[in-house]
mmCIF file of C-alpha atoms in Angstrom:
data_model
loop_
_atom_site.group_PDB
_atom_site.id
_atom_site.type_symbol
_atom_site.label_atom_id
_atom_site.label_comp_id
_atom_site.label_asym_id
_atom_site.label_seq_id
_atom_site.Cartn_x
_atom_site.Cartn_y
_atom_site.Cartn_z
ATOM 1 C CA UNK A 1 136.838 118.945 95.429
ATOM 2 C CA UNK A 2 132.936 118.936 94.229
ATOM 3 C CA UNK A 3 131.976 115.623 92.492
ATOM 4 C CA UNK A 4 131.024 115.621 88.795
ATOM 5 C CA UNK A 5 129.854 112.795 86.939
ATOM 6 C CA UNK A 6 129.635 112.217 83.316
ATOM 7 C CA UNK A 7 127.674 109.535 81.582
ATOM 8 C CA UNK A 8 128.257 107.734 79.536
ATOM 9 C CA UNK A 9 131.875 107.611 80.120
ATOM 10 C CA UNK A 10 132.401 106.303 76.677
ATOM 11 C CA UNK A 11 130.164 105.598 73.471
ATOM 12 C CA UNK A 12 130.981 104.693 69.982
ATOM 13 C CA UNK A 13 128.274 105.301 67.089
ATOM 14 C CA UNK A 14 127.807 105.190 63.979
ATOM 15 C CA UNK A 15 128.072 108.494 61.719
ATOM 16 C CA UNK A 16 125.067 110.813 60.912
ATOM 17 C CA UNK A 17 123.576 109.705 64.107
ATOM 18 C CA UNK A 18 122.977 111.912 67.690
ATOM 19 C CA UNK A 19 125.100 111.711 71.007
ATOM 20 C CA UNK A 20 123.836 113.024 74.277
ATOM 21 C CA UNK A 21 126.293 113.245 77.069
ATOM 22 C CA UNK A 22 125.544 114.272 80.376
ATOM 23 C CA UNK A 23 126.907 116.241 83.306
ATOM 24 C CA UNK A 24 126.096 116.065 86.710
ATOM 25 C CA UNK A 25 127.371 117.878 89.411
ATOM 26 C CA UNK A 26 126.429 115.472 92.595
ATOM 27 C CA UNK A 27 127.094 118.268 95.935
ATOM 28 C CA UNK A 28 127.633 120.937 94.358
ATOM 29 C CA UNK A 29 125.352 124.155 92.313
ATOM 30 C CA UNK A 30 126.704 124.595 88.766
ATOM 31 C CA UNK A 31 126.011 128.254 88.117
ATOM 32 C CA UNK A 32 128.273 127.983 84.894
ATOM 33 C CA UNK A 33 128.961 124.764 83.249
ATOM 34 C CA UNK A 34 131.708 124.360 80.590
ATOM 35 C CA UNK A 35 132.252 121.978 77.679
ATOM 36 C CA UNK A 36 135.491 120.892 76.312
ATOM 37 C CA UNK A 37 136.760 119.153 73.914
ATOM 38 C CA UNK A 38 140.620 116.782 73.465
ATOM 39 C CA UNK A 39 142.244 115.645 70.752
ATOM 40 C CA UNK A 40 144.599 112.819 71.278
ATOM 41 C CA UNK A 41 147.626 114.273 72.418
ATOM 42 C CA UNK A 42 146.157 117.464 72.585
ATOM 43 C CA UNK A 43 145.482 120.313 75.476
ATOM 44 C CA UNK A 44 141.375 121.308 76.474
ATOM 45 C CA UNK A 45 139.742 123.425 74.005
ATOM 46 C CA UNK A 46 136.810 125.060 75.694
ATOM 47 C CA UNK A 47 133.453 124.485 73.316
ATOM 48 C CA UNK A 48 131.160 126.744 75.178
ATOM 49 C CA UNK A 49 130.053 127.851 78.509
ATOM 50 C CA UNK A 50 126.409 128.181 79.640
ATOM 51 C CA UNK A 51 124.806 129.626 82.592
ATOM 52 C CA UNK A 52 121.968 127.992 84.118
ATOM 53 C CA UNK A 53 118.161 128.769 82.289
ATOM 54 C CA UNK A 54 120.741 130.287 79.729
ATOM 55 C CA UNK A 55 121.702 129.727 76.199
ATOM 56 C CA UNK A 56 125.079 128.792 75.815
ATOM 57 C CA UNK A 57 128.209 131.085 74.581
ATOM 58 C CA UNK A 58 130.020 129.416 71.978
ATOM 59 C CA UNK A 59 133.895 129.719 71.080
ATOM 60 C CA UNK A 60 134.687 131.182 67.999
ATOM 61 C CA UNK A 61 134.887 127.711 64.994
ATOM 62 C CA UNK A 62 132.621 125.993 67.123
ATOM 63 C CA UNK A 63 129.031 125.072 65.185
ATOM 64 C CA UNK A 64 126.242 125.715 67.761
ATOM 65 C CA UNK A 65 123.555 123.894 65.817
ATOM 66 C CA UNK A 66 125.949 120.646 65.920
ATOM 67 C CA UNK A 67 126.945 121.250 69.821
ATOM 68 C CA UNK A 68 123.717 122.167 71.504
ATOM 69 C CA UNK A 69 123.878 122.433 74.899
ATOM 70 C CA UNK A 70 121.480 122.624 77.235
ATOM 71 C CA UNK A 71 122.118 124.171 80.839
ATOM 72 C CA UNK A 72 118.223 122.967 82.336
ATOM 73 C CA UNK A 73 119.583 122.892 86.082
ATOM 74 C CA UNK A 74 122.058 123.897 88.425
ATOM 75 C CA UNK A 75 122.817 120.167 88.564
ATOM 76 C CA UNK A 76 122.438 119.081 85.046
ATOM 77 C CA UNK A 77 123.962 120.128 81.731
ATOM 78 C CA UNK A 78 123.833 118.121 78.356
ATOM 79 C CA UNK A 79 125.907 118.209 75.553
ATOM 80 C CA UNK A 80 124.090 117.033 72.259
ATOM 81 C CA UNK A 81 126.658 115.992 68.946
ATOM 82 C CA UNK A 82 124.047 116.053 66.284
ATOM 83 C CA UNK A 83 124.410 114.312 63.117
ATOM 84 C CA UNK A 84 128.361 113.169 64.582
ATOM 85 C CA UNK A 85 131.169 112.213 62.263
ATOM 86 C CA UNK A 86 134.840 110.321 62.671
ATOM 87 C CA UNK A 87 136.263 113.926 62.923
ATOM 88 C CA UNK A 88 133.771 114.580 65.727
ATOM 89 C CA UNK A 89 135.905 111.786 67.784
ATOM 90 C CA UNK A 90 137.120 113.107 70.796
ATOM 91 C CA UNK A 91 137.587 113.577 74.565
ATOM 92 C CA UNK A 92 134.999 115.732 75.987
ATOM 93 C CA UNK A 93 134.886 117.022 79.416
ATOM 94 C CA UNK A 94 132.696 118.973 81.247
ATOM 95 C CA UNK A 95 133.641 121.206 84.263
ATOM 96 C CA UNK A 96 131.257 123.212 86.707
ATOM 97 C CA UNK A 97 131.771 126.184 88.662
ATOM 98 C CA UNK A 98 129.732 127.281 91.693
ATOM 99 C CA UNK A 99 129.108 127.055 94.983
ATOM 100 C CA UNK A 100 129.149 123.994 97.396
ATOM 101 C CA UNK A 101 125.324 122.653 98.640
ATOM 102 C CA UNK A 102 127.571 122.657 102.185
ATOM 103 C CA UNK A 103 128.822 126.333 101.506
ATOM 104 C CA UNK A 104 132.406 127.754 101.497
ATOM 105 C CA UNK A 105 134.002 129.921 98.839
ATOM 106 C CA UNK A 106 133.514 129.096 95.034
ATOM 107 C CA UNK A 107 135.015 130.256 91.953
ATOM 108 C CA UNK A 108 137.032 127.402 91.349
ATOM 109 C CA UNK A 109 135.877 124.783 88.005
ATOM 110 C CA UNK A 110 135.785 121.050 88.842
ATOM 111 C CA UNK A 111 136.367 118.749 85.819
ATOM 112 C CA UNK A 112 134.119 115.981 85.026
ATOM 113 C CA UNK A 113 135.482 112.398 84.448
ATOM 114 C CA UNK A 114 135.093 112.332 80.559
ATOM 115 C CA UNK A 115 133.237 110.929 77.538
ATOM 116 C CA UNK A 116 135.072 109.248 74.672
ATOM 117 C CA UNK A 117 133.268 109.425 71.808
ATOM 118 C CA UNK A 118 134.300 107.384 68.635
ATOM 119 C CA UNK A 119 132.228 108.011 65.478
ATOM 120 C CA UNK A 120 132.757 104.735 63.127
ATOM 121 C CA UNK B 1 143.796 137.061 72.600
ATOM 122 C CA UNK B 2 145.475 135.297 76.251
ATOM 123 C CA UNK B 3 148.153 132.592 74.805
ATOM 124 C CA UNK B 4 149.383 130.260 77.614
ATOM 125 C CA UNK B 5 152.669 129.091 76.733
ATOM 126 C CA UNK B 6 154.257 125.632 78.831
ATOM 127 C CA UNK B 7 157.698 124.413 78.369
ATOM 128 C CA UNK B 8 158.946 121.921 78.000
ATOM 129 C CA UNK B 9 156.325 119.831 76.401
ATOM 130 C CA UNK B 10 157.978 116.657 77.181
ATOM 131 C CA UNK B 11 160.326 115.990 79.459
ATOM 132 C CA UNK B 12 162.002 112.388 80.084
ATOM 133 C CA UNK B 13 163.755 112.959 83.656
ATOM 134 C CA UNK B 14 165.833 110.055 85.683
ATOM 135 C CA UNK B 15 164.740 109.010 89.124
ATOM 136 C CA UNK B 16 165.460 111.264 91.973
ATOM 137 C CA UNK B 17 166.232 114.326 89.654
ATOM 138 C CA UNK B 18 165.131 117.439 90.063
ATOM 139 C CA UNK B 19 163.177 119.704 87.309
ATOM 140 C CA UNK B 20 160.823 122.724 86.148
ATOM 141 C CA UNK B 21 158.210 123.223 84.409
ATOM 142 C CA UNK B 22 157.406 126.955 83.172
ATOM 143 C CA UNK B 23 153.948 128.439 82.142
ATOM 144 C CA UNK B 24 154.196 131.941 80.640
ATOM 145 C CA UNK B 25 151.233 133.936 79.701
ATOM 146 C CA UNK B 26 150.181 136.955 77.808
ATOM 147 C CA UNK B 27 147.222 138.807 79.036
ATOM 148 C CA UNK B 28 146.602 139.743 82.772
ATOM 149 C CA UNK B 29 145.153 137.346 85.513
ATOM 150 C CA UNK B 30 145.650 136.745 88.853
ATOM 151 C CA UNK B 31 144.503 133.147 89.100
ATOM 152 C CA UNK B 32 145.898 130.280 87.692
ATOM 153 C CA UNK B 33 145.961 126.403 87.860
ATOM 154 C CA UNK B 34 147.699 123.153 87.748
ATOM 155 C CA UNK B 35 146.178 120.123 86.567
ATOM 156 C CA UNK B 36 147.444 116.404 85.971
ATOM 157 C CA UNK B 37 145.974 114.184 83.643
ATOM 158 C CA UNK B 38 146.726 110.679 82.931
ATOM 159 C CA UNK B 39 146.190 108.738 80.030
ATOM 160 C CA UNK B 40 142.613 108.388 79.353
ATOM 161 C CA UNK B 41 141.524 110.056 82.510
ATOM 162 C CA UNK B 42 140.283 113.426 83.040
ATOM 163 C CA UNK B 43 142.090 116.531 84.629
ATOM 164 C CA UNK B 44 142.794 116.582 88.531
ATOM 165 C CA UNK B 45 143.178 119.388 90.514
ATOM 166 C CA UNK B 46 147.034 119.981 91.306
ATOM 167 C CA UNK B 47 147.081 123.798 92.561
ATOM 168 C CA UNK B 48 145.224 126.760 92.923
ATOM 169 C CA UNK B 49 147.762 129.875 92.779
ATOM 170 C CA UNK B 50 145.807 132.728 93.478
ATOM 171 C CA UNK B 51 147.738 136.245 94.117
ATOM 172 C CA UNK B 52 151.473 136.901 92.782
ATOM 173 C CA UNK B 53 154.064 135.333 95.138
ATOM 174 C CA UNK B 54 151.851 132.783 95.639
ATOM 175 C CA UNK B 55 153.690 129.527 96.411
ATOM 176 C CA UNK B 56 152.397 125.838 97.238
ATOM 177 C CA UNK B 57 153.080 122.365 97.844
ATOM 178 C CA UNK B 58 152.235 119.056 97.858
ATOM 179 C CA UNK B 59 154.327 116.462 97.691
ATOM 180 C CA UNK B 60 157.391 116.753 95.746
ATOM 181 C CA UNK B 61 155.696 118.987 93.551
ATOM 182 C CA UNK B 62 155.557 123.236 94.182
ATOM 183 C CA UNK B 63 154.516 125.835 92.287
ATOM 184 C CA UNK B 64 154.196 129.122 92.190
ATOM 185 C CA UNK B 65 153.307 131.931 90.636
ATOM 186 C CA UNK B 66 154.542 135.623 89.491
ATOM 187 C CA UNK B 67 151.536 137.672 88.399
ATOM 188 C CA UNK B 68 154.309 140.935 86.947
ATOM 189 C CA UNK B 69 156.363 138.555 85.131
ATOM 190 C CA UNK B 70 153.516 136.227 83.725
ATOM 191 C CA UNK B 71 154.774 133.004 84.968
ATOM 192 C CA UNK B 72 154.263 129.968 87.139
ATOM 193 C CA UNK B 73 156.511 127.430 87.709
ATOM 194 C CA UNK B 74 155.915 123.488 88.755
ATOM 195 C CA UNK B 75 159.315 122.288 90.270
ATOM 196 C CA UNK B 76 159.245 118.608 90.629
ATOM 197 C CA UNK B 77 161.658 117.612 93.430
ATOM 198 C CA UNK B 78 163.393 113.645 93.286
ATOM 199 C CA UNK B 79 161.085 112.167 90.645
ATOM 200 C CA UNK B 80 159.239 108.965 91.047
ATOM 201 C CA UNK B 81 157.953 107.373 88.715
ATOM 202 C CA UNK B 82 154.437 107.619 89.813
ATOM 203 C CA UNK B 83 154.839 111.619 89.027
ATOM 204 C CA UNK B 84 154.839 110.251 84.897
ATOM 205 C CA UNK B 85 151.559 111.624 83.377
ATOM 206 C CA UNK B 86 150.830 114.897 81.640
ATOM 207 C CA UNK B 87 150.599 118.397 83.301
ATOM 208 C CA UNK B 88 148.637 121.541 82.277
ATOM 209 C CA UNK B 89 148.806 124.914 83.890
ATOM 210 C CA UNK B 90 145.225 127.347 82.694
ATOM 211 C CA UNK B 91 145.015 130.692 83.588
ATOM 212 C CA UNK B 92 141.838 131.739 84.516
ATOM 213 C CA UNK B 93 140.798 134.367 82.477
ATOM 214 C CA UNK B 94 137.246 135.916 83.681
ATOM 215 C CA UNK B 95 134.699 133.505 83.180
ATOM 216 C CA UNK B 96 137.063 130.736 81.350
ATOM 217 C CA UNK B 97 140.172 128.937 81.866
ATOM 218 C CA UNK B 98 142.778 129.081 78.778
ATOM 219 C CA UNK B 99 145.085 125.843 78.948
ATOM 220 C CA UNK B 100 148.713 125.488 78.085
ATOM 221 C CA UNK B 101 149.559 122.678 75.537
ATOM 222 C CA UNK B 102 150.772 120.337 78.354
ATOM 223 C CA UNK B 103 153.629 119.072 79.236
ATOM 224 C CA UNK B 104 154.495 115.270 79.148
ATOM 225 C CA UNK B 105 156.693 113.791 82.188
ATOM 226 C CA UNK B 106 158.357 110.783 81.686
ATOM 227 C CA UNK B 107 159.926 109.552 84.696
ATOM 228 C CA UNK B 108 162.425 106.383 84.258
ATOM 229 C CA UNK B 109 164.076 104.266 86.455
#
């Protein structure tokens, strides 16, 4: 599968202050990059998907001016928390879908490695 | 509003038994996916099912899917312990994927 880094891979901060977490997609062009978000012991919840030079959908619940995304590149998207808080602790992961720099069919979403944030 | 619906949730199972794992869903689609995750680690990429009748496998794992009936099944053939972790099926539904609540495999000697 493509390759999809996220950095950093964990972080722990303190609340009322900003997170940045990025994802990279290393051989492969993200023309739609999605953010998600785990609960312990929970399934994904998608956050919102964003096409490249686009502004991002958001799911219904989910506070766009606390999640903004940014979708800059078909190789780069960001996910900022802004102004976090201990309820904002979670697993998020990022996935891509696209089309391989080497070519072949697309379609299918490749899931970054993860972020843990903890908000003290 | 597609609901993805996996069963069991957890499922303790002895060595070398054999079991299933359902994934029922509401809405159309004619893609859908198995992931594994393990604790603390992100998703990886199981299966890709993509037409009804659709069967593959890997391992002693197999799934399939039925597009008319809304299911897919991951049969888990003389369990190992290595198989323990958590499994998700997420049907693809346009431009998103909608995940099942997971299922937890416990495998024990």
């Amino acid at each position: 599968g493509a390759v999809v880094s996220q950095h950093p891979s964990w972080v722990i901060c303190k609340s009322g202050t900003s997170v940045k977490i990025e994802c990279r997609s290393l051989d492969f062009q993200a023309t739609t990059m999605f953010w998600y978000r785990q609960f312990p012991k929970q399934s994904l919840m998608l956050m919102a998907t964003s096409n490249e030079g686009s502004k991002a959908t958001y799911e219904q619940g989910v506070e766009k001016d606390k999640f903004l995304i940014n979708h800059a590149s078909l190789t780069l998207s960001t996910l900022t928390v802004t102004s976090a808080h201990p309820e904002d602790s979670s697993f998020y992961i990022c996935s891509e879908k696209g089309f391989r720099l080497a070519g072949g069919p697309g379609g299918e979403q490749f899931f970054g490695p993860g972020t843990r944030l903890t908000v003290l | 509003e597609l609901k993805v619906e996996q069963n069991p949730l957890f499922l303790s199972m002895q060595e070398g038994k054999n079991y299933t794992i359902y994934c029922n869903y509401s809405t159309t689609s004619d893609r859908l996916y198995w992931y594994r995750q393990d604790p603390g680690k992100s998703l990886e990429s199981l299966f890709v099912l993509l037409s009804n009748g659709a069967v593959k496998q890997e391992g002693r794992l197999m799934a399939s899917l039925d597009t008319k009936a809304r299911l897919s099944t991951l049969h888990i053939t003389a369990a190992v312990h290595d198989l323990s972790a958590t499994y998700f099926c997420a049907v693809d539904l346009t431009n998103k994927l909608v995940f099942g609540a997971g299922t937890i495999l416990r495998v024990k000697s």
